[in-house]
Coordinates of C-alpha atoms and ligand atoms in Angstrom, one line a residue:
M1 CA -28.3 5.2 14.3
V2 CA -24.3 4.7 14.6
D3 CA -22.4 7.8 14.6
T4 CA -19.5 8.3 12.2
D5 CA -16.5 7.6 15.2
T6 CA -18.4 4.1 16.0
E7 CA -18.8 3.6 12.7
I8 CA -14.8 3.8 12.1
A9 CA -14.4 2.1 15.4
Q10 CA -16.2 -1.1 14.1
R11 CA -14.1 -1.1 11.1
F12 CA -11.0 -0.8 12.6
L13 CA -11.7 -3.4 15.1
A14 CA -12.4 -5.9 12.0
M15 CA -9.7 -4.9 9.7
G16 CA -6.7 -6.6 11.4
G17 CA -8.3 -9.6 11.5
L18 CA -9.6 -9.0 7.8
A19 CA -6.2 -8.7 7.0
L20 CA -4.6 -11.9 8.6
E21 CA -7.2 -13.9 6.9
A22 CA -6.7 -12.5 3.9
G23 CA -3.2 -13.0 4.3
A24 CA -3.4 -16.7 5.3
L25 CA -5.2 -17.4 2.2
A26 CA -3.1 -16.0 0.1
L27 CA 0.4 -17.7 1.7
R28 CA -1.2 -20.7 1.3
H29 CA -1.4 -20.2 -2.6
F30 CA 2.2 -19.1 -2.3
E31 CA 3.1 -22.1 -0.4
D32 CA 1.6 -24.3 -3.5
R33 CA 3.4 -23.0 -6.3
D34 CA 1.9 -25.2 -8.5
S35 CA -1.4 -23.9 -8.1
L36 CA -0.6 -20.5 -8.5
G37 CA -1.7 -19.8 -12.4
V38 CA 0.5 -17.4 -13.1
T39 CA -1.0 -15.1 -16.3
M40 CA -0.4 -11.5 -17.8
K41 CA -2.2 -8.6 -17.7
G42 CA 0.8 -6.4 -19.6
A43 CA 3.9 -6.3 -19.6
Q44 CA 5.8 -6.9 -16.4
D45 CA 1.8 -6.9 -14.6
F46 CA 1.3 -10.5 -13.2
L47 CA -1.8 -11.9 -12.0
T48 CA -2.2 -15.2 -9.8
V49 CA -5.3 -17.6 -9.3
A50 CA -4.7 -16.2 -5.7
D51 CA -5.2 -12.5 -6.8
G52 CA -8.8 -13.1 -7.3
A53 CA -9.6 -15.7 -4.8
V54 CA -8.2 -13.0 -1.9
E55 CA -10.1 -10.1 -3.1
A56 CA -13.3 -12.5 -3.8
L57 CA -12.9 -13.2 0.2
L58 CA -12.2 -9.7 1.2
R59 CA -15.2 -8.4 -0.5
K60 CA -17.2 -11.6 1.1
R61 CA -16.2 -10.5 4.4
V62 CA -16.9 -6.5 4.2
A63 CA -20.6 -7.7 2.9
E64 CA -21.2 -10.0 5.7
A65 CA -19.9 -7.4 8.3
F66 CA -21.2 -4.1 6.7
P67 CA -23.7 -4.9 4.2
G68 CA -23.9 -1.2 3.0
D69 CA -20.4 -0.6 2.6
A70 CA -18.3 -0.6 -1.3
V71 CA -15.5 -2.3 -2.2
L72 CA -12.7 -1.2 -4.9
G73 CA -10.3 -3.4 -5.4
E74 CA -7.8 -4.3 -7.9
E75 CA -9.4 -7.3 -9.7
G76 CA -12.9 -6.1 -9.3
G77 CA -12.8 -2.8 -9.6
G78 CA -15.2 -0.1 -8.0
E79 CA -16.4 3.1 -7.3
A80 CA -16.6 6.0 -4.9
A81 CA -18.9 5.2 -2.1
E82 CA -19.8 7.2 1.0
R83 CA -18.3 4.1 3.1
L84 CA -15.7 2.8 0.9
W85 CA -13.1 -0.1 1.5
I86 CA -10.4 -0.1 -1.1
V87 CA -8.2 -3.4 -1.4
D88 CA -5.4 -4.9 -3.1
P89 CA -5.5 -8.7 -2.8
I90 CA -1.9 -9.2 -3.2
D91 CA 0.3 -5.7 -3.4
G92 CA 4.1 -6.8 -5.1
T93 CA 2.2 -9.6 -7.6
A94 CA 5.3 -10.2 -9.4
N95 CA 7.3 -10.7 -6.5
F96 CA 4.2 -13.2 -5.4
A97 CA 4.3 -14.7 -8.9
R98 CA 8.4 -15.4 -8.6
G99 CA 8.3 -17.1 -5.3
E100 CA 9.8 -13.9 -3.6
P101 CA 8.1 -13.2 -0.2
H102 CA 8.0 -9.4 -0.4
W103 CA 4.5 -9.4 -1.2
C104 CA 1.5 -8.0 1.3
V105 CA -2.3 -7.4 1.9
S106 CA -3.7 -4.0 2.0
I107 CA -7.0 -2.5 2.9
G108 CA -7.6 0.7 3.3
F109 CA -11.5 2.3 4.4
M110 CA -12.5 5.9 3.3
R111 CA -15.5 7.7 4.8
A112 CA -16.9 10.3 3.0
G113 CA -13.4 10.8 0.6
V114 CA -11.5 10.9 3.9
P115 CA -9.2 7.6 4.2
E116 CA -9.3 6.7 8.0
I117 CA -7.9 3.3 8.5
G118 CA -5.2 0.9 6.9
A119 CA -4.2 -2.1 7.2
I120 CA -1.1 -3.9 5.8
Y121 CA -0.2 -7.7 6.3
M122 CA 3.1 -9.2 5.1
P123 CA 2.5 -12.7 5.7
A124 CA 5.9 -13.9 5.3
A125 CA 7.2 -11.7 7.8
D126 CA 4.1 -11.9 9.8
E127 CA 4.2 -8.1 10.3
L128 CA 0.8 -6.3 10.1
Y129 CA 0.9 -2.5 9.7
L130 CA -2.3 -0.9 11.2
A131 CA -3.6 3.1 11.6
R132 CA -6.4 5.1 12.4
R133 CA -6.7 8.8 11.7
G134 CA -5.5 10.9 14.7
G135 CA -4.9 7.4 17.1
G136 CA -1.2 6.4 15.5
A137 CA 0.1 3.5 13.5
T138 CA 1.6 0.3 14.9
R139 CA 3.6 -2.9 13.9
N140 CA 2.2 -5.8 15.7
G141 CA 0.9 -3.9 18.1
R142 CA 3.9 -1.3 19.0
A143 CA 3.9 2.2 17.7
I144 CA 6.1 3.5 14.3
R145 CA 7.5 6.5 13.8
A146 CA 9.2 7.4 10.6
S147 CA 12.8 7.7 10.8
D148 CA 14.5 11.3 11.7
T149 CA 17.2 11.2 8.9
A150 CA 17.7 14.9 7.6
D151 CA 21.0 14.3 5.4
M152 CA 20.2 12.6 1.6
R153 CA 23.7 11.4 2.4
R154 CA 22.4 8.8 5.1
A155 CA 18.7 8.2 3.3
T156 CA 17.7 4.8 2.0
I157 CA 15.1 6.0 -1.1
E158 CA 12.7 3.5 -2.8
V159 CA 11.3 4.4 -5.9
G160 CA 8.6 2.8 -7.5
W161 CA 8.3 1.6 -11.1
S162 CA 5.6 0.5 -13.5
S163 CA 5.2 0.4 -17.1
R164 CA 2.4 3.1 -16.9
R165 CA 4.9 5.7 -17.6
P166 CA 7.8 6.0 -19.3
A167 CA 11.5 4.3 -18.0
S168 CA 13.2 7.5 -18.4
D169 CA 11.4 9.0 -16.2
Y170 CA 12.1 6.7 -13.4
I171 CA 15.7 6.6 -14.4
D172 CA 16.0 10.2 -13.9
V173 CA 14.5 10.2 -10.3
V174 CA 16.7 7.1 -9.4
R175 CA 19.6 9.7 -10.7
G176 CA 18.6 12.5 -8.8
V177 CA 18.6 10.7 -5.8
M178 CA 21.6 8.9 -6.2
E179 CA 23.3 12.3 -7.0
A180 CA 22.4 13.6 -4.1
G181 CA 24.1 10.6 -1.9
A182 CA 21.1 8.6 -1.1
N183 CA 20.8 5.0 -1.7
A184 CA 18.2 4.2 -4.3
K185 CA 16.2 0.6 -4.2
R186 CA 13.2 -0.7 -5.7
A187 CA 11.9 -3.7 -3.8
A188 CA 8.6 -3.7 -6.1
S189 CA 5.8 -3.4 -3.6
G190 CA 4.1 -0.3 -3.2
A191 CA 2.3 -0.6 -0.2
L192 CA 5.2 -2.3 2.4
G193 CA 7.3 0.4 0.3
I194 CA 5.1 3.2 2.5
A195 CA 4.9 1.2 5.5
Y196 CA 8.6 0.7 5.3
V197 CA 8.7 4.7 5.5
A198 CA 6.3 4.9 8.2
D199 CA 8.4 2.3 10.1
G200 CA 11.8 4.4 9.7
R201 CA 13.1 1.3 8.0
T202 CA 13.7 3.4 4.5
D203 CA 13.0 7.1 4.2
A204 CA 10.9 8.0 1.4
Y205 CA 9.1 5.9 -1.1
C206 CA 8.3 7.7 -4.3
E207 CA 6.2 6.8 -7.6
A208 CA 5.1 8.7 -10.6
H209 CA 2.0 6.8 -11.1
I210 CA 0.1 4.4 -8.7
N211 CA -3.2 3.0 -7.7
S212 CA -4.8 4.0 -5.3
W213 CA -5.3 0.5 -4.1
D214 CA -2.0 0.3 -3.7
V215 CA -1.3 3.6 -1.0
A216 CA -4.9 4.0 0.3
A217 CA -4.0 1.9 3.5
G218 CA -0.2 3.2 3.7
L219 CA -1.1 6.8 3.1
V220 CA -2.9 6.7 6.4
I221 CA -0.4 4.4 8.1
A222 CA 2.6 6.8 6.7
R223 CA 0.8 10.1 8.0
E224 CA -0.1 8.5 11.6
A225 CA 3.6 7.4 11.7
G226 CA 4.5 11.3 11.3
A227 CA 5.7 11.0 7.7
W228 CA 5.3 13.7 4.9
T229 CA 2.5 12.8 2.1
N230 CA 1.2 14.2 -0.8
D231 CA -2.4 15.0 -1.7
F232 CA -2.5 11.3 -3.5
F233 CA -6.5 11.4 -3.6
A234 CA -6.5 15.3 -4.8
G235 CA -8.3 15.1 -8.8
D236 CA -9.4 11.4 -10.3
G237 CA -6.8 9.9 -7.8
L238 CA -9.1 7.4 -6.5
A239 CA -10.4 6.0 -9.8
K240 CA -7.6 6.9 -11.9
G241 CA -4.3 6.6 -9.8
N242 CA -1.6 9.8 -9.2
P243 CA 2.2 10.3 -8.1
V244 CA 2.8 9.3 -5.0
L245 CA 5.6 10.3 -2.6
V246 CA 6.0 9.8 1.2
A247 CA 8.9 10.9 2.8
A248 CA 10.3 11.8 6.4
P249 CA 9.9 14.8 7.2
G250 CA 13.6 16.1 7.2
V251 CA 13.9 14.3 3.6
A252 CA 10.7 15.4 2.2
D253 CA 11.6 18.9 0.3
A254 CA 14.4 17.3 -1.1
M255 CA 12.3 14.4 -2.6
R256 CA 9.5 16.8 -3.3
R257 CA 12.1 18.7 -5.5
L258 CA 13.6 15.3 -6.9
A259 CA 10.2 13.4 -7.7
G260 CA 8.3 16.9 -8.6
V261 CA 5.3 15.7 -6.8
Ligands
IPD301 C1 2.2 -2.8 -8.4 C2 3.4 -2.7 -7.2 C3 5.1 -2.1 -7.9 C4 4.3 -0.7 -8.0 C5 3.2 -0.8 -9.1 C6 2.1 -1.7 -8.7 P1 0.8 -5.1 -7.4 O1 1.0 -3.6 -7.3 O2 2.9 -2.0 -6.0 O3 5.8 -2.4 -6.6 O4 5.4 0.0 -8.4 O5 3.1 0.8 -9.3 O6 1.3 -1.5 -9.9 O7 0.2 -5.4 -9.5 O8 1.8 -5.8 -7.3 O9 -0.6 -5.2 -6.9

């Protein structure tokens, strides 16, 4: 019988390689634009052949290495389990479908409901974010930290948007962020948006509703990099999503007021 620490260490060792392999497959699709097979799941909700293919690869590799583990994925669904991998094969699918390189593979692992490990890989920049709870966060092996920004007039804030919430809610938050003197942006990958807060490239990421596969990895990476995060998995967050806010500690209070989190 393997103890919990060893169990988590084994998955941590596997996860980086898995993210790189999945990212390489996604990149091959990205570079072969004629085979993308873009369809729409809803307004501004893109799907490509690559989403299904990359998620199938992730599910296969988890089943081979850890046959007792469950997977919850954006395309194939899934549910809570003692050992759960939460995967988004391509986060930033709208960017991916339009040929813009800001997208990533996101893989999180939870044990008994606790987010333990996260990996986010952006193939176009060859950047791999990795973190294990209690073990710090890295980009390509180097430690990362959230920014020390304490003044909203120096801050850059990413406000995420999806058609799952009214446009007026989004506009209100953007207005508040700009009126506080910050630079408001949107780059359309929630997972990378959170990784960038962890990396000090932006100062906060918020979105009124986002799904667990978009944030499961990023939340571990951000906490390990010293960022403030809301309790995203409260209530039914795993199955139905929740609001998310990830912020550098110095702007967390201001952003909590603006995002209402
Ligand atoms: C979407 C992206 C987007 C966020 C949406 C997500 P997808 O995920 O992360 O940035 O604003 O809420 O649904 O569809 O690209 O995997």
